[in-house]
CSV table of C-alpha atoms and ligand atoms in Angstrom, one decimal:
chain,number,residue,atom,x,y,z
N,1,MET,CA,0.0,0.0,0.0
N,2,GLU,CA,1.2,3.5,-0.9
N,3,MET,CA,1.7,5.8,2.1
N,4,LYS,CA,0.0,9.1,1.8
N,5,ARG,CA,2.5,11.9,1.6
N,6,LYS,CA,1.9,14.5,4.2
N,7,GLY,CA,5.0,16.6,3.7
N,8,MET,CA,8.6,15.7,4.5
N,9,LYS,CA,7.9,14.7,8.1
N,10,ASN,CA,5.8,11.7,7.1
N,11,ARG,CA,7.9,10.6,4.2
N,12,VAL,CA,8.9,6.9,4.5
N,13,LEU,CA,12.7,6.9,4.5
N,14,PHE,CA,13.0,3.2,4.6
N,15,GLN,CA,10.6,0.2,4.3
N,16,GLN,CA,10.9,-3.5,4.6
N,17,GLU,CA,8.4,-6.4,4.8
N,18,PHE,CA,8.7,-9.9,6.1
N,19,GLU,CA,6.6,-13.0,6.0
N,20,ILE,CA,6.1,-15.0,9.2
N,21,GLN,CA,5.1,-18.7,9.1
N,22,GLY,CA,2.9,-19.9,12.0
N,23,GLY,CA,4.4,-22.9,13.8
N,24,ASP,CA,7.9,-22.5,12.3
N,25,PHE,CA,9.9,-22.5,15.5
N,26,VAL,CA,13.2,-23.1,13.8
N,27,ASN,CA,13.3,-19.9,11.8
N,28,ALA,CA,11.3,-17.9,14.4
N,29,GLY,CA,13.1,-14.7,15.3
N,30,GLU,CA,14.9,-14.3,12.0
N,31,SER,CA,12.8,-11.4,10.7
N,32,SER,CA,13.4,-9.5,13.9
N,33,CYS,CA,17.2,-10.2,13.6
N,34,LYS,CA,17.1,-8.8,10.0
N,35,ILE,CA,15.2,-5.7,11.1
N,36,ARG,CA,17.8,-5.2,13.8
N,37,ASN,CA,20.7,-5.5,11.4
N,38,THR,CA,19.1,-3.1,8.9
N,39,LEU,CA,18.5,-0.5,11.6
N,40,ARG,CA,22.1,-0.8,12.6
N,41,GLU,CA,23.2,-0.3,9.0
N,42,ILE,CA,21.2,2.9,8.6
N,43,GLY,CA,22.6,4.2,11.9
N,44,ILE,CA,19.7,4.2,14.3
N,45,ASN,CA,20.6,4.8,17.9
N,46,SER,CA,21.3,1.6,19.8
N,47,ASP,CA,18.7,2.2,22.6
N,48,ILE,CA,16.0,2.6,19.9
N,49,ILE,CA,17.2,-0.6,18.2
N,50,ARG,CA,17.1,-2.5,21.5
N,51,ARG,CA,13.4,-1.4,22.0
N,52,ILE,CA,12.4,-2.3,18.4
N,53,ALA,CA,14.2,-5.7,18.6
N,54,ILE,CA,12.3,-6.6,21.8
N,55,ALA,CA,8.9,-5.5,20.3
N,56,ALA,CA,9.6,-7.2,16.9
N,57,TYR,CA,10.7,-10.4,18.5
N,58,GLU,CA,7.7,-10.7,20.8
N,59,ALA,CA,5.3,-9.9,18.0
N,60,GLU,CA,6.9,-12.3,15.6
N,61,MET,CA,6.9,-15.1,18.2
N,62,ASN,CA,3.2,-14.6,18.9
N,63,VAL,CA,2.5,-15.1,15.2
N,64,VAL,CA,4.6,-18.2,15.2
N,65,MET,CA,3.0,-19.6,18.3
N,66,TYR,CA,-0.7,-18.7,17.8
N,67,ALA,CA,-1.4,-17.8,14.2
N,68,GLN,CA,-1.2,-19.5,10.8
N,69,HIS,CA,0.6,-16.8,8.9
N,70,GLY,CA,1.6,-13.1,9.3
N,71,THR,CA,3.5,-10.2,7.9
N,72,MET,CA,5.8,-7.8,9.7
N,73,LYS,CA,6.4,-4.4,8.1
N,74,ILE,CA,8.8,-1.8,9.3
N,75,ASN,CA,8.6,1.8,8.2
N,76,VAL,CA,11.2,4.3,9.2
N,77,TYR,CA,10.2,7.9,9.1
N,78,GLN,CA,12.0,11.1,9.9
N,79,ASP,CA,10.8,11.2,13.5
N,80,ASN,CA,9.5,7.7,14.2
N,81,ILE,CA,9.7,4.0,13.4
N,82,LEU,CA,6.5,2.1,12.8
N,83,LEU,CA,6.2,-1.7,13.1
N,84,ILE,CA,3.0,-3.3,11.8
N,85,ILE,CA,2.3,-6.9,12.4
N,86,ASP,CA,-0.8,-8.5,10.8
N,87,ASP,CA,-1.7,-12.1,11.1
N,88,LYS,CA,-4.3,-14.6,10.0
N,89,GLY,CA,-5.2,-16.7,13.0
N,90,PRO,CA,-7.6,-17.3,15.8
N,91,GLY,CA,-7.6,-13.7,17.0
N,92,ILE,CA,-7.8,-12.6,20.6
N,93,GLU,CA,-11.1,-12.8,22.4
N,94,ASN,CA,-10.3,-10.7,25.4
N,95,ILE,CA,-7.5,-8.2,24.7
N,96,GLU,CA,-7.4,-6.7,28.2
N,97,LEU,CA,-6.8,-10.2,29.6
N,98,ALA,CA,-4.2,-11.0,27.0
N,99,MET,CA,-2.3,-7.8,27.9
N,100,LYS,CA,-2.1,-8.9,31.6
N,101,PRO,CA,1.4,-9.9,32.6
N,102,GLY,CA,1.4,-13.6,33.2
N,103,PHE,CA,-1.6,-14.5,31.2
N,104,SER,CA,-0.8,-17.1,28.6
N,105,THR,CA,-2.6,-19.8,26.6
N,106,ALA,CA,0.7,-21.4,25.4
N,107,THR,CA,0.8,-25.2,25.2
N,108,GLU,CA,2.8,-27.4,27.4
N,109,GLU,CA,5.2,-28.0,24.6
N,110,MET,CA,5.8,-24.2,24.1
N,111,ARG,CA,6.3,-23.7,27.8
N,112,GLU,CA,9.0,-26.4,27.8
N,113,MET,CA,10.7,-24.3,25.2
N,114,GLY,CA,10.6,-21.3,27.5
N,115,PHE,CA,7.6,-19.5,25.9
N,116,GLY,CA,4.4,-18.7,27.6
N,117,ALA,CA,5.6,-16.5,30.5
N,118,GLY,CA,2.8,-14.1,29.4
N,119,MET,CA,5.3,-11.3,29.1
N,120,GLY,CA,5.3,-10.8,25.3
N,121,LEU,CA,2.5,-8.3,24.9
N,122,PRO,CA,3.4,-6.4,28.1
N,123,ASN,CA,7.0,-6.2,26.9
N,124,ILE,CA,5.9,-4.8,23.6
N,125,LYS,CA,3.8,-2.1,25.3
N,126,LYS,CA,6.6,-1.2,27.6
N,127,ASN,CA,9.0,-0.6,24.8
N,128,SER,CA,6.7,1.3,22.5
N,129,ASP,CA,5.7,5.0,22.6
N,130,VAL,CA,2.4,4.2,20.9
N,131,PHE,CA,0.9,0.7,20.9
N,132,GLN,CA,-2.3,-0.4,19.3
N,133,ILE,CA,-3.7,-3.9,19.2
N,134,THR,CA,-6.9,-4.9,17.3
N,135,SER,CA,-8.2,-8.4,16.8
N,136,LYS,CA,-11.1,-10.2,15.2
N,137,VAL,CA,-11.9,-13.6,16.6
N,138,GLY,CA,-11.6,-16.3,13.9
N,139,GLN,CA,-9.8,-13.8,11.6
N,140,GLY,CA,-6.6,-12.4,13.0
N,141,THR,CA,-4.7,-9.9,15.0
N,142,SER,CA,-3.0,-6.6,14.1
N,143,LEU,CA,-0.4,-4.7,16.1
N,144,GLU,CA,0.9,-1.2,15.5
N,145,ILE,CA,4.0,-0.3,17.4
N,146,LYS,CA,5.4,3.2,17.1
N,147,ILE,CA,8.7,4.3,18.5
N,148,LEU,CA,9.6,8.0,18.4
N,149,LEU,CA,12.9,9.2,17.2
N,150,ASN,CA,14.0,12.5,18.6
N,151,GLY,CA,17.3,14.4,18.6
N,152,LYS,CA,18.9,12.3,21.3
N,153,ASN,CA,17.4,8.9,20.3
N,154,GLY,CA,17.4,9.2,16.6
E,1,MET,CA,36.5,-10.4,31.7
E,2,LYS,CA,36.8,-12.5,28.5
E,3,LEU,CA,34.8,-15.6,27.8
E,4,THR,CA,38.0,-17.6,27.5
E,5,GLU,CA,38.7,-17.0,31.2
E,6,ILE,CA,35.2,-18.3,32.1
E,7,VAL,CA,35.6,-21.3,29.9
E,8,LYS,CA,38.8,-22.2,31.6
E,9,SER,CA,37.8,-21.5,35.2
E,10,LEU,CA,34.4,-23.3,35.0
E,11,ASN,CA,35.8,-26.1,32.7
E,12,LEU,CA,33.1,-25.5,30.1
E,13,GLN,CA,32.9,-27.4,26.8
E,14,VAL,CA,32.8,-25.2,23.8
E,15,ALA,CA,30.1,-26.3,21.4
E,16,CYS,CA,30.6,-23.5,18.8
E,17,GLY,CA,31.9,-20.0,18.4
E,18,GLU,CA,35.4,-21.0,19.4
E,19,GLN,CA,36.8,-18.0,17.4
E,20,GLN,CA,34.7,-15.5,19.3
E,21,LEU,CA,35.8,-16.5,22.9
E,22,ASP,CA,37.7,-13.2,23.2
E,23,LYS,CA,34.3,-11.5,23.7
E,24,GLU,CA,34.1,-9.3,26.8
E,25,VAL,CA,31.6,-10.4,29.4
E,26,CYS,CA,30.1,-7.5,31.4
E,27,GLY,CA,27.5,-9.4,33.5
E,28,GLY,CA,25.3,-12.4,33.7
E,29,TYR,CA,21.7,-13.5,33.4
E,30,SER,CA,20.1,-16.8,34.3
E,31,SER,CA,16.6,-17.7,33.0
E,32,ASP,CA,14.8,-20.3,31.0
E,33,LEU,CA,11.9,-18.0,30.0
E,34,LEU,CA,12.7,-16.4,26.7
E,35,SER,CA,10.5,-13.3,27.2
E,36,ASP,CA,12.2,-12.8,30.5
E,37,VAL,CA,15.6,-12.9,28.9
E,38,MET,CA,14.3,-10.5,26.2
E,39,ALA,CA,13.1,-8.1,28.9
E,40,ASN,CA,15.8,-8.3,31.5
E,41,SER,CA,19.2,-9.4,30.1
E,42,LYS,CA,21.7,-6.9,29.1
E,43,LYS,CA,24.2,-6.4,26.3
E,44,GLY,CA,27.4,-8.4,27.1
E,45,ASP,CA,25.8,-10.8,29.5
E,46,VAL,CA,26.7,-14.4,29.7
E,47,TRP,CA,23.4,-16.3,29.6
E,48,ILE,CA,22.9,-19.4,31.8
E,49,THR,CA,20.0,-21.6,30.6
E,50,LEU,CA,18.7,-25.1,30.1
E,51,GLN,CA,17.1,-24.2,26.8
E,52,VAL,CA,18.9,-25.8,23.8
E,53,HIS,CA,16.5,-25.1,20.8
E,54,PRO,CA,17.5,-22.7,17.9
E,55,ASN,CA,15.3,-19.8,19.1
E,56,VAL,CA,17.8,-19.1,21.9
E,57,VAL,CA,20.2,-17.8,19.1
E,58,ALA,CA,17.7,-15.2,18.0
E,59,VAL,CA,17.2,-14.0,21.6
E,60,ALA,CA,21.0,-13.9,22.2
E,61,MET,CA,21.6,-12.0,19.0
E,62,LEU,CA,18.8,-9.5,19.6
E,63,LYS,CA,20.0,-8.8,23.1
E,64,GLU,CA,23.7,-8.8,22.2
E,65,ILE,CA,24.5,-11.6,24.6
E,66,ALA,CA,28.2,-12.4,24.8
E,67,GLY,CA,27.7,-16.2,25.0
E,68,ILE,CA,25.3,-18.9,26.2
E,69,VAL,CA,26.1,-21.6,28.8
E,70,MET,CA,23.8,-24.7,28.6
E,71,ILE,CA,23.5,-26.5,31.9
E,72,ASN,CA,23.0,-30.0,33.4
E,73,GLY,CA,24.8,-31.7,30.5
E,74,ARG,CA,22.3,-30.5,28.0
E,75,MET,CA,23.6,-30.2,24.4
E,76,PRO,CA,22.5,-27.7,21.8
E,77,GLU,CA,20.3,-29.0,19.0
E,78,LYS,CA,21.9,-29.3,15.5
E,79,GLU,CA,20.0,-26.3,14.2
E,80,THR,CA,21.0,-24.3,17.2
E,81,ILE,CA,24.7,-24.9,16.5
E,82,GLU,CA,24.3,-24.1,12.8
E,83,LYS,CA,22.6,-20.8,13.6
E,84,ALA,CA,25.0,-19.9,16.3
E,85,GLU,CA,28.0,-20.7,14.1
E,86,SER,CA,26.7,-18.5,11.3
E,87,GLU,CA,26.1,-15.6,13.7
E,88,GLY,CA,29.4,-16.0,15.5
E,89,LEU,CA,27.7,-16.7,18.8
E,90,PRO,CA,29.7,-18.8,21.3
E,91,ILE,CA,27.7,-21.7,23.0
E,92,MET,CA,29.3,-23.5,25.9
E,93,THR,CA,28.0,-26.5,27.8
E,94,SER,CA,28.5,-27.8,31.3
E,95,ASP,CA,27.4,-30.8,33.4
E,96,SER,CA,26.9,-28.5,36.4
E,97,PRO,CA,23.5,-27.1,37.4
E,98,ALA,CA,22.7,-23.4,37.0
E,99,PHE,CA,23.1,-22.7,40.8
E,100,GLU,CA,26.7,-24.0,40.7
E,101,LEU,CA,27.6,-22.1,37.6
E,102,VAL,CA,26.1,-18.8,38.7
E,103,GLY,CA,27.8,-19.1,42.1
E,104,ARG,CA,31.2,-19.7,40.5
E,105,LEU,CA,30.7,-16.8,38.1
E,106,TYR,CA,29.7,-14.5,40.9
E,107,GLU,CA,32.9,-15.5,42.7
E,108,MET,CA,34.8,-14.5,39.6
E,109,GLY,CA,33.3,-11.0,39.8
E,110,ILE,CA,30.5,-11.5,37.2
E,111,SER,CA,27.3,-9.9,38.6
E,112,GLY,CA,23.7,-9.8,37.6
E,113,LYS,CA,23.5,-6.1,38.5
E,114,ARG,CA,24.9,-3.2,36.6
Q,201,ATP,N1,-1.2,-13.0,17.4
Q,201,ATP,C1,-1.9,-13.6,18.3
Q,201,ATP,N2,-3.0,-14.4,17.9
Q,201,ATP,C2,-3.8,-15.0,18.8
Q,201,ATP,N3,-3.6,-14.9,20.2
Q,201,ATP,C3,-2.6,-14.2,20.6
Q,201,ATP,C4,-1.7,-13.5,19.7
Q,201,ATP,N4,-0.8,-12.8,20.5
Q,201,ATP,C5,-1.1,-13.1,21.8
Q,201,ATP,N5,-2.1,-13.9,21.9
Q,201,ATP,C6,-2.8,-14.4,23.1
Q,201,ATP,O1,-2.4,-13.5,24.2
Q,201,ATP,C7,-1.7,-14.2,25.2
Q,201,ATP,C8,-0.6,-13.4,25.8
Q,201,ATP,O2,0.4,-13.1,24.9
Q,201,ATP,P1,1.9,-12.7,25.4
Q,201,ATP,O3,2.8,-12.5,24.2
Q,201,ATP,O4,1.8,-11.6,26.4
Q,201,ATP,O5,2.3,-14.0,26.3
Q,201,ATP,P2,2.7,-15.5,25.7
Q,201,ATP,O6,2.9,-15.4,24.3
Q,201,ATP,O7,1.6,-16.4,26.2
Q,201,ATP,O8,4.0,-15.8,26.5
Q,201,ATP,P3,5.5,-15.1,26.2
Q,201,ATP,O9,5.3,-14.0,25.2
Q,201,ATP,O10,6.0,-14.6,27.5
Q,201,ATP,O11,6.3,-16.2,25.7
Q,201,ATP,C9,-1.2,-15.5,24.5
Q,201,ATP,O12,-1.0,-16.6,25.4
Q,201,ATP,C10,-2.3,-15.8,23.5
Q,201,ATP,O13,-3.4,-16.4,24.2
Q,202,MG,MG1,4.2,-14.0,23.4
């Protein structure tokens, strides 16, 4: 989709998109690693990269664990970075509950792998400046994560 | 302190990343919950865990972990070694339990607080 141009401030300086396969635990996390490497190359401040890496990883893992398929898009603007994760999957019935630290529906198998602490969504929220989650049961979930770049962080 | 010193003192086996053992260790973190490690580990930590599957490599790379020590004689899976090798991430193994390793590391001056 083409971004509407609203002057220089909203111009996309950089854009990348990744596919995430549900259930693929072997390659899980690779999109987040690629995003991190790219942000490093374009010279984004390391604290911002750390926050984006955490948010991207947790969002990517949730698609792998709970959904069938998803995409993760990163848009770098002059003054912010926007991560958008959309998935086709079961959706989330009660978002407020899902956001609660410790709440998890992870399977026993996932828990044995160290997933299912119920910290993913709270971690994402903690590391974003603006966080939006929307979901339709039986269809999928969308996350929008915005991290602001200012003089000292950008 | 460099990873090599830790490998020697704790008698760790090196599973991969032998060329990267001159990495500097600034602290340590011990946890088997990946979201917890994502949230609370710090750059340059040595990570003590019983997890051996390939996703630990992504976590370690994203958090700039200096190296992973797998405990209780657990060995990294094949894909874990392949990924770690291609990323230049050292993975060490030990027959000791986490408690023992963390205690020894603490004695050496590696702390969980910075
Ligand atoms: N994309 C998604 N699709 C469907 N359900 C989801 C999705 N993301 C999260 N959930 C639901 O929200 C719960 C909480 O998610 P959260 O990421 O906070 O914790 P977790 O994934 O269970 O554990 P952790 O992230 O600590 O490994 C999940 O257990 C799951 O029920
Ligand atoms: Mg999660």
